[in-house]
mmCIF file of C-alpha atoms in Angstrom:
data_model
loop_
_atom_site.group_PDB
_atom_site.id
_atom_site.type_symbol
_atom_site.label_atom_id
_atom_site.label_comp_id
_atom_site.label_asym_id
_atom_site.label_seq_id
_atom_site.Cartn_x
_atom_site.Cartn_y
_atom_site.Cartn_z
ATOM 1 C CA UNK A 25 -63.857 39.189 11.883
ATOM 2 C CA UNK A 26 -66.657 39.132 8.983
ATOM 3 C CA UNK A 27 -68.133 35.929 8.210
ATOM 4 C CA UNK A 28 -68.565 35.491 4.322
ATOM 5 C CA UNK A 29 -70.802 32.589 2.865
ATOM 6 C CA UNK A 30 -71.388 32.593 -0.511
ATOM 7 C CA UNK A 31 -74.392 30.433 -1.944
ATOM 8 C CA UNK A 32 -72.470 28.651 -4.792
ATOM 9 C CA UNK A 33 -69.203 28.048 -6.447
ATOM 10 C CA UNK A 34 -69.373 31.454 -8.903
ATOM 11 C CA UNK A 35 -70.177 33.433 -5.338
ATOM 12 C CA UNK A 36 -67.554 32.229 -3.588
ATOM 13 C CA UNK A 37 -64.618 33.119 -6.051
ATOM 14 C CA UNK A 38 -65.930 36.296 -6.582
ATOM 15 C CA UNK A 39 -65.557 36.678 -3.070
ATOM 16 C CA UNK A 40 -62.417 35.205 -2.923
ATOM 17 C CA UNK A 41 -61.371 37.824 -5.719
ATOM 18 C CA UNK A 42 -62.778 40.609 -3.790
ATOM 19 C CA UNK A 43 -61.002 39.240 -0.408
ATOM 20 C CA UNK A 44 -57.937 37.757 -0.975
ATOM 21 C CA UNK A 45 -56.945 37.238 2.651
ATOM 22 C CA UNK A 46 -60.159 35.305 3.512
ATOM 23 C CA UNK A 47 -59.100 32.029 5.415
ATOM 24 C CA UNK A 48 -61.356 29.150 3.591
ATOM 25 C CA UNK A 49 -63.477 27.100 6.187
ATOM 26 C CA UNK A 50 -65.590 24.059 5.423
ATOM 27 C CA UNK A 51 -64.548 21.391 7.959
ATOM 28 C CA UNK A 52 -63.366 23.771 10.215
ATOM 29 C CA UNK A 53 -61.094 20.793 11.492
ATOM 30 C CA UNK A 54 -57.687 22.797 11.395
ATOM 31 C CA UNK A 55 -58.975 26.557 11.012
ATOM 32 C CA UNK A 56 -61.012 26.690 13.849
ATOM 33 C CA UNK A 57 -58.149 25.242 16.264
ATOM 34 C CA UNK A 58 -55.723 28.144 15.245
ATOM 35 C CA UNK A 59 -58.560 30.604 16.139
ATOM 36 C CA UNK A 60 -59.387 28.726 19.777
ATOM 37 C CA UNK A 61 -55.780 28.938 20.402
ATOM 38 C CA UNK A 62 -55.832 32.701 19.015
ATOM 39 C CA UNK A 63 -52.469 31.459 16.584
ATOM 40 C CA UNK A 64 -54.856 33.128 13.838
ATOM 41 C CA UNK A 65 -57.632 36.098 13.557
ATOM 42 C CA UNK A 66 -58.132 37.046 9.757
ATOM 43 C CA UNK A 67 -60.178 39.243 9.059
ATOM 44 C CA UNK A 68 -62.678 37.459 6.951
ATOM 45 C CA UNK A 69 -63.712 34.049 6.841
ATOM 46 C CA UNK A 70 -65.048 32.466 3.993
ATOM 47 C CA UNK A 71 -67.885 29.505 4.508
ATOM 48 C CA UNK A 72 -67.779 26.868 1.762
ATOM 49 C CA UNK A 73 -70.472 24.754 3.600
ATOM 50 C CA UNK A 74 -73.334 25.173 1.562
ATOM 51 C CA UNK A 75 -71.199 24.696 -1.905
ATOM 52 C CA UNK A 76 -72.852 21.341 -2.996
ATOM 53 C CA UNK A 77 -70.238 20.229 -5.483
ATOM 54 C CA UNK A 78 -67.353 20.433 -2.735
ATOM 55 C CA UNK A 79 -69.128 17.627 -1.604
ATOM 56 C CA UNK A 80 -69.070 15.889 -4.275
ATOM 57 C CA UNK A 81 -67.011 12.956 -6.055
ATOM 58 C CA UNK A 82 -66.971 11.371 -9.561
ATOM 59 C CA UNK A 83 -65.097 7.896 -10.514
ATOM 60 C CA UNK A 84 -63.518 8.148 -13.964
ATOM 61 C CA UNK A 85 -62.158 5.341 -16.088
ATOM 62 C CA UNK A 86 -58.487 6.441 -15.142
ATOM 63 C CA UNK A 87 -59.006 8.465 -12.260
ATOM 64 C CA UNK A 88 -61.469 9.790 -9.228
ATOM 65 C CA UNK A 89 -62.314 13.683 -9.046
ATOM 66 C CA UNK A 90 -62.901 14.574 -5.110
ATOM 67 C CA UNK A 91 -64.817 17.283 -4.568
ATOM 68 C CA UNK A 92 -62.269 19.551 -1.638
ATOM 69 C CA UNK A 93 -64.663 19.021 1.072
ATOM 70 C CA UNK A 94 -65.640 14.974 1.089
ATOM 71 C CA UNK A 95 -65.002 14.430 4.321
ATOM 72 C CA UNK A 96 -62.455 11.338 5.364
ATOM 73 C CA UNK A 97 -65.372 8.934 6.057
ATOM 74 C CA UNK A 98 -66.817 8.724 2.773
ATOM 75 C CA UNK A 99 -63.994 8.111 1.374
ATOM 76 C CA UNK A 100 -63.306 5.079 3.455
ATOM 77 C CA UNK A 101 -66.893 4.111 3.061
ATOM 78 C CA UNK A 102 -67.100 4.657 -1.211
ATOM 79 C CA UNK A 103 -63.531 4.879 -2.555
ATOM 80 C CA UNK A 104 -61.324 2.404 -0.886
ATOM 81 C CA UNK A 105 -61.582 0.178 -3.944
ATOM 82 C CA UNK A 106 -60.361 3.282 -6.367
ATOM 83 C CA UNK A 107 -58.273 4.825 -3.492
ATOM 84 C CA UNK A 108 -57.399 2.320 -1.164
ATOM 85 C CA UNK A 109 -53.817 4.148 0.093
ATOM 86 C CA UNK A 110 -55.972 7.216 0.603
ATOM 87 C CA UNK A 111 -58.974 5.074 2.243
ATOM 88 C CA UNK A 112 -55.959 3.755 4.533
ATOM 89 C CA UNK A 113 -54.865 6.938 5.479
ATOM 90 C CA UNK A 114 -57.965 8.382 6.379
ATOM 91 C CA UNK A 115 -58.190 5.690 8.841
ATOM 92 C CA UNK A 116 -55.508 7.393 10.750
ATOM 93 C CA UNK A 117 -57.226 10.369 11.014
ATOM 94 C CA UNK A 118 -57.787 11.909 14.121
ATOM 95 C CA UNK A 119 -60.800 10.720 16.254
ATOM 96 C CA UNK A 120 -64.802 9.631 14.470
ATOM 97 C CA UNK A 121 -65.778 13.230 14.340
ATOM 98 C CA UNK A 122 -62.912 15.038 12.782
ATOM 99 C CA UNK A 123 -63.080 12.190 9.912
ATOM 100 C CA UNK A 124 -66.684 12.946 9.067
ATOM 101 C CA UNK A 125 -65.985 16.494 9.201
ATOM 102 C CA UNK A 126 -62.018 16.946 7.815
ATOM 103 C CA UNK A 127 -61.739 16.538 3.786
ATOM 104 C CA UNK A 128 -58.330 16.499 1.677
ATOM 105 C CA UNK A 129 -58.942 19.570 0.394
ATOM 106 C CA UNK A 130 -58.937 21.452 3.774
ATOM 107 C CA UNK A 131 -55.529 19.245 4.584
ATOM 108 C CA UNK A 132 -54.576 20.578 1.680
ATOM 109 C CA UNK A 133 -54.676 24.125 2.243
ATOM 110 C CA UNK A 134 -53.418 23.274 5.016
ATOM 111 C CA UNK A 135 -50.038 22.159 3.664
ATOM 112 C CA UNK A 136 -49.042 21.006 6.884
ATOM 113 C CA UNK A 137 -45.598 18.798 6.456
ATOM 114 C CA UNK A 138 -47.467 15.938 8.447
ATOM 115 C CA UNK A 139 -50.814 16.039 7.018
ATOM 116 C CA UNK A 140 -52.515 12.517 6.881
ATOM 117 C CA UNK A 141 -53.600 12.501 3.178
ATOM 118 C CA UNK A 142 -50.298 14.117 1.550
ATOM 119 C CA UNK A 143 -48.214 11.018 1.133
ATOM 120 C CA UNK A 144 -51.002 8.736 -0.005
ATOM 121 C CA UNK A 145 -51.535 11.561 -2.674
ATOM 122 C CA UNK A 146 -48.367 12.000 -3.636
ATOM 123 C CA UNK A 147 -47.823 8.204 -3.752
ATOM 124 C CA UNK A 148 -51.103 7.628 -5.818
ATOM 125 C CA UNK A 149 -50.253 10.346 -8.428
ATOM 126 C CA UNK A 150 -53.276 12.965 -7.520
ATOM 127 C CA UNK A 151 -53.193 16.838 -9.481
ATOM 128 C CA UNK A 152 -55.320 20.109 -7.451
ATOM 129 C CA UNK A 153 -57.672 21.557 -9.089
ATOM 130 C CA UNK A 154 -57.005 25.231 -8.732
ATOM 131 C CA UNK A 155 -59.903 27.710 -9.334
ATOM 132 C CA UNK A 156 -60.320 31.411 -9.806
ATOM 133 C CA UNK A 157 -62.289 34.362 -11.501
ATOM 134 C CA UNK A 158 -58.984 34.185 -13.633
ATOM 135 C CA UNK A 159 -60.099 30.463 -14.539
ATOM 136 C CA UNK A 160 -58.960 26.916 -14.068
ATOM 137 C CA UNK A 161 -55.391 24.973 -13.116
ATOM 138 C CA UNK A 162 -54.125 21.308 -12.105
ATOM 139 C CA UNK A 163 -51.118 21.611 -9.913
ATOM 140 C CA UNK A 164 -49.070 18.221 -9.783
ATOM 141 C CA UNK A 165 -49.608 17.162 -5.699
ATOM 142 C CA UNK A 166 -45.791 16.849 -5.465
ATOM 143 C CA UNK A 167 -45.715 20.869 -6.399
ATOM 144 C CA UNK A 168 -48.273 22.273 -4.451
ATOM 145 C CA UNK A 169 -46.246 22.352 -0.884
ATOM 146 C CA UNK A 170 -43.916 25.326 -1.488
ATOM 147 C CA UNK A 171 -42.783 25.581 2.448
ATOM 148 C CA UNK A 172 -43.967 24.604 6.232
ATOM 149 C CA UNK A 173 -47.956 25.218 5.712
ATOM 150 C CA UNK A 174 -47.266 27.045 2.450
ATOM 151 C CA UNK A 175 -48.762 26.289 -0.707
ATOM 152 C CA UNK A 176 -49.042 27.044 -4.555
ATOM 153 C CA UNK A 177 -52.421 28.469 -4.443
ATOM 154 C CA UNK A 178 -52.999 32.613 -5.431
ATOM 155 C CA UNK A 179 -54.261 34.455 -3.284
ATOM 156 C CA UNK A 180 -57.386 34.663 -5.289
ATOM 157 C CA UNK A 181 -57.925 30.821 -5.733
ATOM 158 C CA UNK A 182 -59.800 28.665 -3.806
ATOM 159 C CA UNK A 183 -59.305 24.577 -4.003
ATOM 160 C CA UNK A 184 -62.455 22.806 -6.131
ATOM 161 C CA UNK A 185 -61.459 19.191 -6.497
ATOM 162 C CA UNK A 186 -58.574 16.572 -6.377
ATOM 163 C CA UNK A 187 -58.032 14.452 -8.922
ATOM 164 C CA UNK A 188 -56.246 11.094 -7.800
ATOM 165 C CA UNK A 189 -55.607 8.453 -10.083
ATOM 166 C CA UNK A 190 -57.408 4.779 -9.608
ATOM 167 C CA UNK A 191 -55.425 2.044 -8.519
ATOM 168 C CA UNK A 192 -54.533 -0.335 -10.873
ATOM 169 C CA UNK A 193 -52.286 -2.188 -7.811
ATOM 170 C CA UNK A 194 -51.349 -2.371 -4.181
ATOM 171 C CA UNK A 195 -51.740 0.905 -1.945
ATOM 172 C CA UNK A 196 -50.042 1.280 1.504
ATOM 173 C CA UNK A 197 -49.454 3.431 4.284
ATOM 174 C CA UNK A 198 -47.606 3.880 7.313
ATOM 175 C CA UNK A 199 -47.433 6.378 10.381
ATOM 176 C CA UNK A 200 -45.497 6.506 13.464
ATOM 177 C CA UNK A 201 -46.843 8.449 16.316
ATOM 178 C CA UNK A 202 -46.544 9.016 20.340
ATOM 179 C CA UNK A 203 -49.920 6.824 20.440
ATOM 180 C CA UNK A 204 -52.351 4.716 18.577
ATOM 181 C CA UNK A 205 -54.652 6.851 17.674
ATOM 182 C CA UNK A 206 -56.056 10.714 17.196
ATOM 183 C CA UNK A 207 -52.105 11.455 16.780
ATOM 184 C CA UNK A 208 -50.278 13.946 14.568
ATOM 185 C CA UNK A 209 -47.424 11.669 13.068
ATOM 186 C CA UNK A 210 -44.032 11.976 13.888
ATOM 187 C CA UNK A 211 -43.289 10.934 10.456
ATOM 188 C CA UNK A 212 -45.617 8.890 7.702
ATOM 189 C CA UNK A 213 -45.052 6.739 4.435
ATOM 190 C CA UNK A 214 -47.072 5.941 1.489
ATOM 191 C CA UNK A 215 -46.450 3.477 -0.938
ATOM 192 C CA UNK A 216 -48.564 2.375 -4.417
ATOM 193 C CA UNK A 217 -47.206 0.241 -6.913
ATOM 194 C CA UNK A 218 -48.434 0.830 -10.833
ATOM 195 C CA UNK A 219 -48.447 -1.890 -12.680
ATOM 196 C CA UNK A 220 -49.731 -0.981 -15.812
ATOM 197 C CA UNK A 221 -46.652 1.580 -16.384
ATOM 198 C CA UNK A 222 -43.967 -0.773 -13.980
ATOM 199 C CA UNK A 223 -43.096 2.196 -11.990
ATOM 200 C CA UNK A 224 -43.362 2.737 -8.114
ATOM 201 C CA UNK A 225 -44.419 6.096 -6.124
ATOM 202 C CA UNK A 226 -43.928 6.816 -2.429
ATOM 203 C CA UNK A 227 -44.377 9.527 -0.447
ATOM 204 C CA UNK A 228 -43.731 10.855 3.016
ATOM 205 C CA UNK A 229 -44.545 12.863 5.516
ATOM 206 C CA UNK A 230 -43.291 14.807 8.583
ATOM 207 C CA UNK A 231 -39.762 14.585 7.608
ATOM 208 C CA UNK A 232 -38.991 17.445 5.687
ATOM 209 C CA UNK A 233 -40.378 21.400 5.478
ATOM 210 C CA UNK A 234 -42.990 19.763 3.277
ATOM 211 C CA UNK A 235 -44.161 16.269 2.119
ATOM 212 C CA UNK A 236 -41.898 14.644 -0.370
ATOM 213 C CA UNK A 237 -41.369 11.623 -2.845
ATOM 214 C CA UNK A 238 -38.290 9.496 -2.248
ATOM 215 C CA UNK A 239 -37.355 9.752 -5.548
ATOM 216 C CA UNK A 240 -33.971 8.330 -5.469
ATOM 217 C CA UNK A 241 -35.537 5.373 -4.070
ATOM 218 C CA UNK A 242 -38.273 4.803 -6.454
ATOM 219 C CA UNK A 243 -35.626 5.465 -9.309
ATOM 220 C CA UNK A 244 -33.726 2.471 -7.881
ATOM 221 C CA UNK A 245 -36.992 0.280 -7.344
ATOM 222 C CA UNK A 246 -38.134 0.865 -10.707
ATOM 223 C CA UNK A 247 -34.817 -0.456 -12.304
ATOM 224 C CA UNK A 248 -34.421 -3.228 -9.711
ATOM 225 C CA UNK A 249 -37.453 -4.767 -10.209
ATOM 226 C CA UNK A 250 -37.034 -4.404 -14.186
ATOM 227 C CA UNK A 251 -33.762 -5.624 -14.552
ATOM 228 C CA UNK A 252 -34.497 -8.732 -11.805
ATOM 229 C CA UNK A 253 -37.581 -9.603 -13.729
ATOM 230 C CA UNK A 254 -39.991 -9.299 -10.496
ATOM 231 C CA UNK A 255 -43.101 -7.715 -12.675
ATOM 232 C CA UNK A 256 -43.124 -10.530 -14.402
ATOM 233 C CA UNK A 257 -42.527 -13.773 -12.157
ATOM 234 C CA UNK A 258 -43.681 -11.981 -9.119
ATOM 235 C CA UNK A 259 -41.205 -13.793 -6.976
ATOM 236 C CA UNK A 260 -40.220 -12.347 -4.015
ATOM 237 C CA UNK A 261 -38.172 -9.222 -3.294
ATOM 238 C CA UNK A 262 -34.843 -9.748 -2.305
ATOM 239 C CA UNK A 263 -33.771 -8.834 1.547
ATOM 240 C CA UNK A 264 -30.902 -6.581 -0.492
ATOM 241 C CA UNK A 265 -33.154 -4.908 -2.564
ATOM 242 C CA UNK A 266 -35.877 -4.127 0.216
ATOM 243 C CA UNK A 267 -32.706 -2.945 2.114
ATOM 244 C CA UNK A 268 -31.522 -0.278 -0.150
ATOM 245 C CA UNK A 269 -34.721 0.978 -0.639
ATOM 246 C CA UNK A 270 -35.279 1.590 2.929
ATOM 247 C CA UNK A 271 -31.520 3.297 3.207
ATOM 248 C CA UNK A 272 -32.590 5.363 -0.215
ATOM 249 C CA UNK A 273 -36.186 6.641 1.405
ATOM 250 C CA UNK A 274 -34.641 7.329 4.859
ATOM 251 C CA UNK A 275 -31.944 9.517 2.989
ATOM 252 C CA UNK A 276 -34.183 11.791 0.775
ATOM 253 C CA UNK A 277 -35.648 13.036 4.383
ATOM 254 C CA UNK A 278 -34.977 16.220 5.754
ATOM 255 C CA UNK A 279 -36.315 16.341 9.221
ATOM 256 C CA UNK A 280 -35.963 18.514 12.495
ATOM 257 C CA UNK A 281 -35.820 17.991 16.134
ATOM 258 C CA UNK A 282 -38.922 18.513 18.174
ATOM 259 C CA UNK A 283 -41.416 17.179 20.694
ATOM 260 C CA UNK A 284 -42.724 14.767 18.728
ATOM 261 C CA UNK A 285 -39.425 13.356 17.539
ATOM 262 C CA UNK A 286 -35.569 13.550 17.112
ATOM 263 C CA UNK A 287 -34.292 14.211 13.290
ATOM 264 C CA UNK A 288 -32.541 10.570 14.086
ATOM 265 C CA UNK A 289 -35.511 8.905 15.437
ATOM 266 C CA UNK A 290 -37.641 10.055 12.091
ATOM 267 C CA UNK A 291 -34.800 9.221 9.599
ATOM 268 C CA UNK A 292 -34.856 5.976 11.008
ATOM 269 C CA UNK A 293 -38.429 5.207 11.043
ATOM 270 C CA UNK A 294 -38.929 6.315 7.575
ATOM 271 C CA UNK A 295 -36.219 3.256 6.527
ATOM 272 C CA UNK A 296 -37.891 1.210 8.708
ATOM 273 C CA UNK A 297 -41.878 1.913 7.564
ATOM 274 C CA UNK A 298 -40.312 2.050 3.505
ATOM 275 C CA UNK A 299 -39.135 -1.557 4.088
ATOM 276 C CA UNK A 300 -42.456 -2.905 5.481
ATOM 277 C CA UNK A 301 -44.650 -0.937 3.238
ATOM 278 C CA UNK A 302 -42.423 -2.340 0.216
ATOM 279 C CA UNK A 303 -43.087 -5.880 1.556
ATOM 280 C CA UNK A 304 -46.695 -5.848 2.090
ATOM 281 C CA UNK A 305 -47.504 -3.970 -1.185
ATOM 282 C CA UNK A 306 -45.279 -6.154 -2.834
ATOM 283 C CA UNK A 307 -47.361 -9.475 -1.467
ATOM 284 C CA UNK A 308 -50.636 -8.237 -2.040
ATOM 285 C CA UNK A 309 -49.133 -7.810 -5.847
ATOM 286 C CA UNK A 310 -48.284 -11.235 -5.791
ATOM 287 C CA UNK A 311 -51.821 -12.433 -4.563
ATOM 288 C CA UNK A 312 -53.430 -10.068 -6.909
ATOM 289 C CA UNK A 313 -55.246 -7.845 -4.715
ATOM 290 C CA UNK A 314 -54.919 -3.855 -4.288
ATOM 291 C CA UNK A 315 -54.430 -3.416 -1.252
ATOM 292 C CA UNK A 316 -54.096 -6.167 1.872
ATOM 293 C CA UNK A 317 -54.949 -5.341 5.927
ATOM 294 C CA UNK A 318 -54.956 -1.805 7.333
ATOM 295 C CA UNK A 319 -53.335 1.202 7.468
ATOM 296 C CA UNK A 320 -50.298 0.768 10.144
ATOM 297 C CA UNK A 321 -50.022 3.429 13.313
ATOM 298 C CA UNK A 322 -47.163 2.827 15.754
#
């Protein structure tokens, strides 16, 4: 195995260019437990460690650009005013350590279906930042995960930055696993509400080949609270409404059987984590606020 590490940015995508199969490290977080277990052995790996800007992040008016290697913790120390689903999210992240060394960009390439930070991205309305010698593209989060730890990326690109959108109202997230804590999820759900265009975004994880929105169910959440006036009057949801949504998100899943969980068992606990997510976002709308406790790990 040859160990590649480019200087800067313009180095490493000409390296990527002239070895397409190198396996990206920064974090090291997922790469370097498929190589301990011997489940991978490319033959080049390419070191984005001393890449400044990777570690980088900007706030916007509208939106935040993360550099692909800020690590979890920074983002729940800096962002979880701009990115509070996100900053929830990263809570759940494995143990101290991984979070100060794991980013979204490596979870990302990743493109694992239960990766922490995919739902709260997809929920949040975030766009990859695709680079090459070739030049420059924004993928859409929700059309980056092509399969089970596939992604959109050539095989000459490397990932520079994700660019999430701020939150203009309440963030949430949700994620069922065997234990407390330092847990791959069984299954996981994000939830943001935006205000400022009256629509809702979800999305979930480990309960498909790759993370998903529940579209149906936003679809049904948008016109619901339109037609009922709930933007508005900020009354409270109605047990009927909250209900369908739950049955809606539970149904766009797609899950398999394994030692983590039963297809059932996920299914279920999607409906279940859709309902409460819906509630507490919904509250914290109603008080104002973007966001309201922490992220929630059974």
């Amino acid at each position: 195995m040859e160990f590649l590490r480019p200087a800067g940015w313009e180095e490493a995508l000409a390296a990527k260019a002239e070895h397409p199969t190198a396996v990206p490290i920064a974090g090291g977080t997922d790469v370097m437990v498929e190589l301990n277990f011997d489940h991978r052995r490319p033959e080049y790996l390419l070191d984005l460690n001393r890449i400044t800007e990777l570690h980088e992040w900007e706030v916007g008016e509208e939106t935040v650009r993360l550099g692909a290697s800020v690590p979890y913790t920074r983002i729940i120390e800096h962002l979880r005013a701009e990115l509070p689903g996100l900053a929830l999210a990263g809570h759940t992240v494995g143990s101290p350590q991984i979070r100060n060394r794991g980013s979204v960009g490596g979870n990302l390439g990743a493109a694992s279906p239960a990766g922490d930070s995919h739902p709260a991205l997809l929920a949040a309305g975030a766009e990859v930042e695709a680079v090459s010698v070739r030049g420059t593209r924004f993928l859409p989060v929700e059309d980056f995960f092509t399969g089970v730890k596939r992604n959109a990326l050539a095989e000459d690109e490397l990932i520079r930055a994700v660019h999430i959108k701020k939150a203009a109202g309440p963030q949430q997230f949700s994620k069922v696993g065997t234990r407390n804590a330092m847990v791959i999820a069984v299954c996981a759900f994000g939830l943001a509400l935006h205000p400022e265009t009256r629509t809702v975004r979800t999305g979930i994880g480990s309960a498909a080949p790759t993370p998903i929105r529940a579209r149906a169910a936003e679809d049904f959440l948008n016109a619901a609270l339109e037609e009922g006036g709930f933007w508005d009057d900020g009354r409270p949801l109605t047990p009927s409404v909250a209900r369908q949504f739950a049955e809606l998100a539970a149904g766009a899943c797609n899950p398999i059987d394994d030692v983590r969980g039963s297809a059932k068992y996920r299914r279920h606990a999607v409906g279940v984590m859709a309902r409460r997510t819906l509630g507490w976002t919904w509250e914290s709308y109603r008080a104002g606020s973007t966001t309201e406790g922490g992220a929630q790990c059974a």
